[in-house]
Short mmCIF file of N, CA and C in Angstrom, two decimals:
data_model
loop_
_atom_site.label_atom_id
_atom_site.label_comp_id
_atom_site.label_asym_id
_atom_site.label_seq_id
_atom_site.Cartn_x
_atom_site.Cartn_y
_atom_site.Cartn_z
N MET A 80 -68.67 32.64 -95.53
CA MET A 80 -67.04 32.87 -94.72
C MET A 80 -67.93 33.47 -93.73
N LYS A 81 -68.58 34.62 -94.19
CA LYS A 81 -69.44 35.82 -92.55
C LYS A 81 -70.08 34.68 -92.02
N LYS A 82 -71.42 33.97 -92.28
CA LYS A 82 -72.30 33.07 -91.95
C LYS A 82 -71.39 32.42 -90.90
N LEU A 83 -70.44 31.58 -91.78
CA LEU A 83 -69.92 30.76 -90.29
C LEU A 83 -69.28 31.47 -89.51
N LEU A 84 -68.30 32.75 -89.62
CA LEU A 84 -67.39 33.43 -88.24
C LEU A 84 -69.14 33.72 -87.54
N ALA A 85 -69.98 33.93 -88.26
CA ALA A 85 -71.06 34.61 -86.45
C ALA A 85 -71.70 33.71 -85.95
N ALA A 86 -71.67 32.42 -86.88
CA ALA A 86 -72.00 31.29 -86.23
C ALA A 86 -70.88 30.84 -85.11
N LEU A 87 -69.81 30.98 -85.08
CA LEU A 87 -68.75 30.50 -84.30
C LEU A 87 -68.99 31.88 -83.05
N ALA A 88 -68.82 32.83 -83.56
CA ALA A 88 -68.78 33.63 -82.37
C ALA A 88 -70.54 33.76 -81.46
N VAL A 89 -71.43 33.08 -81.78
CA VAL A 89 -72.36 33.05 -81.02
C VAL A 89 -72.21 31.81 -80.36
N ILE A 90 -71.58 30.57 -80.96
CA ILE A 90 -71.47 29.46 -80.16
C ILE A 90 -70.30 29.51 -78.72
N SER A 91 -69.17 30.75 -79.31
CA SER A 91 -68.14 30.70 -78.14
C SER A 91 -68.87 31.97 -77.33
N ALA A 92 -69.56 32.89 -77.36
CA ALA A 92 -70.28 33.92 -76.44
C ALA A 92 -71.51 32.77 -75.72
N GLY A 93 -71.97 31.68 -75.91
CA GLY A 93 -72.86 30.61 -74.86
C GLY A 93 -71.82 30.18 -74.24
N MET A 94 -70.86 29.56 -74.44
CA MET A 94 -69.85 28.61 -74.23
C MET A 94 -69.36 29.49 -73.07
N LEU A 95 -69.05 30.88 -73.22
CA LEU A 95 -68.16 31.56 -72.65
C LEU A 95 -69.61 32.42 -71.09
N SER A 96 -70.56 31.73 -71.71
CA SER A 96 -71.66 32.66 -70.57
C SER A 96 -72.11 31.38 -69.98
N GLY A 97 -71.71 30.04 -70.36
CA GLY A 97 -71.89 29.05 -68.99
C GLY A 97 -71.05 28.70 -68.21
N CYS A 98 -70.28 29.85 -68.31
CA CYS A 98 -68.94 29.51 -67.05
C CYS A 98 -69.76 29.86 -65.75
N THR A 99 -69.48 29.66 -64.86
CA THR A 99 -69.73 29.87 -63.29
C THR A 99 -68.90 30.62 -63.12
N SER A 100 -69.36 31.38 -61.98
CA SER A 100 -68.95 32.54 -61.24
C SER A 100 -68.49 31.92 -59.60
N LEU A 101 -67.64 32.41 -58.69
CA LEU A 101 -67.35 31.94 -57.65
C LEU A 101 -68.07 32.51 -56.95
N PRO A 102 -68.99 32.16 -55.53
CA PRO A 102 -70.44 32.15 -54.84
C PRO A 102 -69.61 33.40 -53.79
N SER A 103 -70.70 34.65 -53.58
CA SER A 103 -70.14 35.41 -52.71
C SER A 103 -70.38 35.32 -51.32
N GLU A 104 -69.53 36.04 -50.22
CA GLU A 104 -69.59 35.19 -49.01
C GLU A 104 -71.52 35.12 -48.33
N GLN A 105 -72.04 36.02 -49.20
CA GLN A 105 -73.70 35.94 -48.44
C GLN A 105 -73.83 33.92 -48.93
N GLU A 106 -73.45 33.69 -50.22
CA GLU A 106 -74.16 32.15 -50.95
C GLU A 106 -73.51 31.53 -49.78
N ILE A 107 -72.10 32.06 -49.65
CA ILE A 107 -71.14 30.69 -48.90
C ILE A 107 -72.21 30.45 -47.62
N SER A 108 -72.47 31.55 -47.22
CA SER A 108 -72.56 31.92 -45.72
C SER A 108 -74.68 30.98 -45.46
N ASP A 109 -75.43 31.10 -46.52
CA ASP A 109 -76.65 30.67 -46.89
C ASP A 109 -76.96 29.33 -47.55
N ALA A 110 -75.61 29.00 -48.08
CA ALA A 110 -75.87 27.97 -48.88
C ALA A 110 -76.65 26.37 -47.96
N ASP A 111 -76.57 25.22 -48.61
CA ASP A 111 -77.19 24.34 -48.42
C ASP A 111 -75.73 22.94 -48.11
N TYR A 112 -75.60 22.76 -47.19
CA TYR A 112 -74.54 21.75 -47.10
C TYR A 112 -74.54 20.53 -46.77
N GLY A 113 -76.03 20.15 -46.70
CA GLY A 113 -76.13 19.22 -46.46
C GLY A 113 -75.82 19.24 -44.27
N ALA A 114 -76.56 17.86 -44.56
CA ALA A 114 -76.38 16.95 -43.04
C ALA A 114 -74.72 16.61 -42.76
N TYR A 115 -74.62 17.38 -41.83
CA TYR A 115 -73.23 16.41 -41.18
C TYR A 115 -73.34 15.38 -41.28
N PRO A 116 -72.16 14.49 -41.90
CA PRO A 116 -71.82 12.88 -42.24
C PRO A 116 -71.18 12.13 -40.99
N ASP A 117 -72.15 12.31 -39.59
CA ASP A 117 -71.63 11.56 -38.67
C ASP A 117 -70.74 9.68 -38.96
N ASP A 118 -71.42 9.42 -39.92
CA ASP A 118 -71.01 7.97 -40.49
C ASP A 118 -70.01 8.37 -41.58
N TYR A 119 -68.90 9.45 -41.55
CA TYR A 119 -68.32 9.61 -42.48
C TYR A 119 -67.25 8.98 -42.45
N GLU A 120 -66.89 7.88 -41.65
CA GLU A 120 -65.43 6.94 -42.10
C GLU A 120 -66.23 5.80 -43.00
N ASN A 121 -67.57 5.46 -42.49
CA ASN A 121 -68.35 4.35 -43.39
C ASN A 121 -68.52 5.03 -44.74
N ILE A 122 -68.81 6.13 -44.84
CA ILE A 122 -69.65 6.75 -46.08
C ILE A 122 -67.56 6.82 -47.54
N VAL A 123 -66.42 7.61 -46.56
CA VAL A 123 -65.49 7.25 -47.75
C VAL A 123 -64.88 5.52 -47.59
N LYS A 124 -65.17 4.85 -47.26
CA LYS A 124 -65.07 3.23 -47.39
C LYS A 124 -66.21 2.37 -48.48
N THR A 125 -67.18 2.87 -48.32
CA THR A 125 -68.10 2.45 -49.26
C THR A 125 -68.07 2.98 -50.57
N TYR A 126 -67.54 4.30 -50.61
CA TYR A 126 -67.31 5.03 -51.70
C TYR A 126 -65.75 4.44 -52.42
N TYR A 127 -64.69 4.10 -52.03
CA TYR A 127 -63.55 3.37 -52.56
C TYR A 127 -63.72 2.16 -52.72
N GLY A 128 -64.39 1.29 -51.82
CA GLY A 128 -65.24 -0.25 -52.08
C GLY A 128 -65.98 -0.11 -53.54
N TYR A 129 -66.29 1.19 -53.96
CA TYR A 129 -67.24 1.28 -54.94
C TYR A 129 -66.33 1.43 -56.56
N HIS A 130 -65.25 2.15 -56.11
CA HIS A 130 -64.20 2.96 -56.96
C HIS A 130 -63.35 2.28 -57.40
N LEU A 131 -62.80 1.58 -56.61
CA LEU A 131 -61.42 0.97 -56.90
C LEU A 131 -61.50 -0.26 -57.35
N THR A 132 -60.65 -0.72 -58.47
CA THR A 132 -60.02 -2.07 -58.90
C THR A 132 -59.82 -3.08 -58.00
N HIS A 133 -59.19 -2.74 -56.69
CA HIS A 133 -59.04 -3.88 -55.56
C HIS A 133 -59.36 -3.21 -54.20
N PRO A 134 -60.90 -3.39 -54.35
CA PRO A 134 -60.87 -2.79 -53.17
C PRO A 134 -60.42 -3.39 -51.63
N ASP A 135 -60.39 -4.78 -51.58
CA ASP A 135 -60.08 -5.14 -50.50
C ASP A 135 -58.25 -5.01 -50.15
N SER A 136 -57.48 -4.25 -51.16
CA SER A 136 -55.99 -3.86 -50.80
C SER A 136 -55.94 -3.19 -49.99
N VAL A 137 -56.89 -2.47 -49.66
CA VAL A 137 -56.99 -0.74 -49.26
C VAL A 137 -56.78 -0.76 -47.45
N GLU A 138 -55.45 -0.12 -47.45
CA GLU A 138 -54.45 0.40 -45.95
C GLU A 138 -55.10 1.84 -45.74
N TYR A 139 -55.59 2.02 -44.54
CA TYR A 139 -56.32 3.19 -44.49
C TYR A 139 -55.19 3.59 -43.35
N SER A 140 -54.53 5.39 -43.52
CA SER A 140 -53.59 5.71 -42.21
C SER A 140 -54.54 6.99 -41.71
N LYS A 141 -55.25 7.22 -42.23
CA LYS A 141 -56.02 8.42 -41.51
C LYS A 141 -57.49 8.88 -42.53
N ILE A 142 -58.21 8.94 -41.52
CA ILE A 142 -59.23 9.71 -42.39
C ILE A 142 -60.26 10.37 -41.34
N GLU A 143 -59.58 12.04 -41.81
CA GLU A 143 -59.88 12.71 -41.07
C GLU A 143 -61.32 13.42 -40.73
N LYS A 144 -61.81 14.32 -39.53
CA LYS A 144 -63.09 14.76 -39.31
C LYS A 144 -63.65 15.74 -40.27
N PRO A 145 -64.90 15.70 -40.59
CA PRO A 145 -65.49 16.43 -41.84
C PRO A 145 -65.43 18.02 -41.67
N LYS A 146 -65.43 18.53 -42.27
CA LYS A 146 -65.44 20.10 -42.48
C LYS A 146 -65.78 20.90 -43.11
N ARG A 147 -66.90 21.98 -42.92
CA ARG A 147 -67.90 22.16 -43.55
C ARG A 147 -66.97 23.06 -44.69
N TYR A 148 -67.37 23.06 -45.92
CA TYR A 148 -66.55 23.43 -47.10
C TYR A 148 -67.66 23.66 -48.50
N TRP A 149 -66.90 24.51 -49.79
CA TRP A 149 -67.29 24.49 -50.60
C TRP A 149 -66.04 24.57 -51.51
N LEU A 150 -66.71 23.55 -52.66
CA LEU A 150 -65.58 23.76 -54.08
C LEU A 150 -66.14 24.07 -55.33
N GLY A 151 -65.16 25.18 -55.90
CA GLY A 151 -65.73 25.54 -57.14
C GLY A 151 -64.57 26.42 -58.03
N ASN A 152 -65.12 26.59 -59.47
CA ASN A 152 -63.87 27.90 -59.90
C ASN A 152 -64.54 28.40 -61.10
N GLU A 153 -64.22 29.08 -61.93
CA GLU A 153 -65.06 29.74 -62.80
C GLU A 153 -65.04 29.06 -63.82
N LEU A 154 -64.48 27.31 -63.95
CA LEU A 154 -65.13 26.67 -65.05
C LEU A 154 -66.38 25.76 -64.45
N ASP A 155 -66.13 25.40 -63.05
CA ASP A 155 -66.96 24.14 -63.06
C ASP A 155 -68.04 24.64 -61.99
N SER A 156 -69.13 23.80 -61.74
CA SER A 156 -70.36 23.90 -60.82
C SER A 156 -69.26 24.19 -59.48
N VAL A 157 -70.33 24.73 -58.14
CA VAL A 157 -70.00 25.25 -56.64
C VAL A 157 -70.57 23.85 -56.36
N TYR A 158 -69.67 23.28 -55.41
CA TYR A 158 -70.36 22.31 -54.64
C TYR A 158 -70.70 22.62 -53.42
N TYR A 159 -71.56 22.21 -52.43
CA TYR A 159 -71.51 22.15 -50.87
C TYR A 159 -71.10 21.27 -50.14
N GLY A 160 -70.70 21.15 -49.02
CA GLY A 160 -70.63 19.90 -48.33
C GLY A 160 -69.81 19.58 -47.42
N TYR A 161 -69.28 18.56 -46.63
CA TYR A 161 -67.99 18.43 -46.04
C TYR A 161 -66.92 17.77 -46.09
N LEU A 162 -65.70 18.39 -46.46
CA LEU A 162 -64.30 17.86 -46.88
C LEU A 162 -64.20 16.93 -46.17
N VAL A 163 -63.68 15.45 -46.18
CA VAL A 163 -62.92 14.58 -45.35
C VAL A 163 -61.56 14.40 -46.10
N CYS A 164 -60.72 14.20 -45.67
CA CYS A 164 -59.56 13.92 -46.29
C CYS A 164 -58.94 12.90 -45.50
N ALA A 165 -58.88 12.02 -46.39
CA ALA A 165 -58.43 10.36 -46.50
C ALA A 165 -57.18 10.19 -46.94
N THR A 166 -56.36 9.11 -45.96
CA THR A 166 -54.70 8.87 -46.22
C THR A 166 -54.40 7.32 -46.85
N LEU A 167 -54.53 6.84 -47.31
CA LEU A 167 -54.69 5.17 -47.66
C LEU A 167 -53.77 4.81 -48.88
N ASN A 168 -53.62 3.96 -48.93
CA ASN A 168 -52.44 2.80 -49.63
C ASN A 168 -53.73 1.84 -50.58
N TYR A 169 -53.44 1.67 -51.14
CA TYR A 169 -54.25 0.72 -52.16
C TYR A 169 -53.55 0.17 -53.66
N ARG A 170 -53.74 -0.87 -53.83
CA ARG A 170 -53.02 -1.50 -55.17
C ARG A 170 -53.89 -1.20 -56.54
N ASN A 171 -53.10 -0.48 -58.11
CA ASN A 171 -53.58 0.05 -58.35
C ASN A 171 -54.25 -1.44 -59.87
N MET A 172 -54.66 -0.76 -61.02
CA MET A 172 -55.23 -1.20 -61.73
C MET A 172 -54.08 -2.36 -61.99
N VAL A 173 -53.08 -2.51 -62.05
CA VAL A 173 -52.32 -3.25 -62.87
C VAL A 173 -51.30 -4.22 -61.15
N GLY A 174 -51.87 -3.95 -60.23
CA GLY A 174 -51.99 -4.44 -59.09
C GLY A 174 -50.38 -4.00 -58.26
N LYS A 175 -50.37 -2.84 -58.42
CA LYS A 175 -49.00 -2.21 -57.44
C LYS A 175 -49.64 -1.11 -56.72
N ASP A 176 -48.96 -1.22 -55.23
CA ASP A 176 -49.33 -0.68 -54.64
C ASP A 176 -48.70 0.68 -54.66
N THR A 177 -49.86 1.96 -54.38
CA THR A 177 -49.95 3.46 -55.06
C THR A 177 -48.82 4.11 -53.80
N GLY A 178 -48.66 3.33 -52.59
CA GLY A 178 -48.09 4.34 -51.67
C GLY A 178 -49.29 5.17 -50.91
N PHE A 179 -48.94 5.44 -50.02
CA PHE A 179 -50.27 6.25 -49.10
C PHE A 179 -50.29 7.86 -49.53
N ASN A 180 -51.44 8.60 -49.94
CA ASN A 180 -51.54 9.27 -50.67
C ASN A 180 -53.60 10.04 -49.95
N THR A 181 -52.85 11.24 -49.83
CA THR A 181 -53.90 11.86 -48.89
C THR A 181 -54.97 12.47 -50.29
N HIS A 182 -55.81 12.14 -50.23
CA HIS A 182 -57.14 12.37 -51.47
C HIS A 182 -58.93 13.26 -50.28
N ALA A 183 -59.63 13.80 -51.01
CA ALA A 183 -60.42 14.81 -50.47
C ALA A 183 -61.54 14.01 -50.65
N LEU A 184 -62.77 14.10 -50.09
CA LEU A 184 -64.13 13.84 -50.77
C LEU A 184 -64.97 14.62 -50.29
N LEU A 185 -65.74 15.53 -51.27
CA LEU A 185 -67.35 16.39 -50.70
C LEU A 185 -67.97 15.70 -49.97
N ILE A 186 -68.67 15.28 -48.95
CA ILE A 186 -69.70 14.81 -48.78
C ILE A 186 -70.88 15.40 -48.69
N HIS A 187 -72.13 15.43 -49.06
CA HIS A 187 -73.21 15.91 -49.07
C HIS A 187 -74.50 15.03 -48.81
N ASP A 188 -75.08 15.19 -47.48
CA ASP A 188 -76.45 14.67 -47.23
C ASP A 188 -76.00 12.88 -47.78
N GLY A 189 -74.83 12.61 -46.71
CA GLY A 189 -74.45 11.21 -47.01
C GLY A 189 -73.39 10.45 -48.24
N LEU A 190 -73.07 11.35 -49.34
CA LEU A 190 -72.72 11.20 -50.60
C LEU A 190 -72.14 11.92 -51.06
N VAL A 191 -70.59 10.92 -51.22
CA VAL A 191 -69.78 11.54 -51.92
C VAL A 191 -70.17 12.46 -53.01
N VAL A 192 -70.11 13.85 -53.64
CA VAL A 192 -70.79 14.72 -54.35
C VAL A 192 -69.49 14.79 -55.47
N LYS A 193 -68.47 14.98 -54.67
CA LYS A 193 -67.15 15.56 -55.33
C LYS A 193 -65.80 15.08 -54.96
N TYR A 194 -64.66 14.20 -55.62
CA TYR A 194 -64.02 13.61 -55.33
C TYR A 194 -62.52 14.03 -55.64
N VAL A 195 -61.81 14.97 -54.95
CA VAL A 195 -60.45 15.32 -55.37
C VAL A 195 -59.38 14.38 -55.39
N GLU A 196 -58.68 13.95 -56.28
CA GLU A 196 -57.25 12.82 -56.10
C GLU A 196 -56.37 13.59 -55.64
N ASP A 197 -55.61 13.51 -54.62
CA ASP A 197 -54.22 13.94 -53.92
C ASP A 197 -54.13 14.94 -53.58
N GLY A 198 -55.76 15.57 -52.87
CA GLY A 198 -55.95 16.48 -52.12
C GLY A 198 -55.97 17.92 -52.72
N GLU A 199 -55.81 17.89 -54.42
CA GLU A 199 -55.24 19.39 -54.39
C GLU A 199 -56.32 19.92 -55.58
N TRP A 200 -56.69 21.39 -55.08
CA TRP A 200 -58.29 21.77 -56.11
C TRP A 200 -57.41 23.00 -56.65
N TRP A 201 -57.22 23.00 -57.96
CA TRP A 201 -56.73 24.04 -58.96
C TRP A 201 -55.41 24.42 -58.29
N GLY A 202 -54.57 23.49 -57.66
CA GLY A 202 -53.12 24.07 -56.89
C GLY A 202 -53.34 24.23 -55.61
N LYS A 203 -54.60 24.36 -54.84
CA LYS A 203 -54.84 25.13 -53.47
C LYS A 203 -54.84 23.59 -53.01
N PRO A 204 -53.75 22.82 -51.68
CA PRO A 204 -53.98 21.72 -51.13
C PRO A 204 -55.42 21.92 -50.31
N LEU A 205 -56.27 20.63 -50.23
CA LEU A 205 -57.21 20.98 -49.62
C LEU A 205 -57.07 20.15 -48.17
N CYS A 206 -56.06 19.48 -47.95
CA CYS A 206 -55.72 18.64 -46.97
C CYS A 206 -54.53 18.60 -46.73
N ASN A 207 -54.25 18.51 -45.00
CA ASN A 207 -52.97 18.86 -44.54
C ASN A 207 -52.03 18.30 -44.76
#
């Protein structure tokens, strides 16, 4: 029993040490955010084209200009790039319109590296 408890303690300690800490101001300043995505509208539309069940149903209300941004928390990796907020309506898997909702996409070097449904990251709204 003692060996089992000792093993569990080692595993738990390893899991806790794997947690990520938030970046310092210096790390945020020095980070690689990738190239500014001039073709951000195309990147967003391509992303949804691959990830939606009914990509032909998409109606875009607004795709905002990218802003330099980072996303992270104590439980996940830190991602750097350009945040784009997109307001759109589309048909879901059962063919029903979702209504217009705003989602956030973090783009790094032309690729979406993080998608945030409903534009809210750990209770914090990312989009206006």
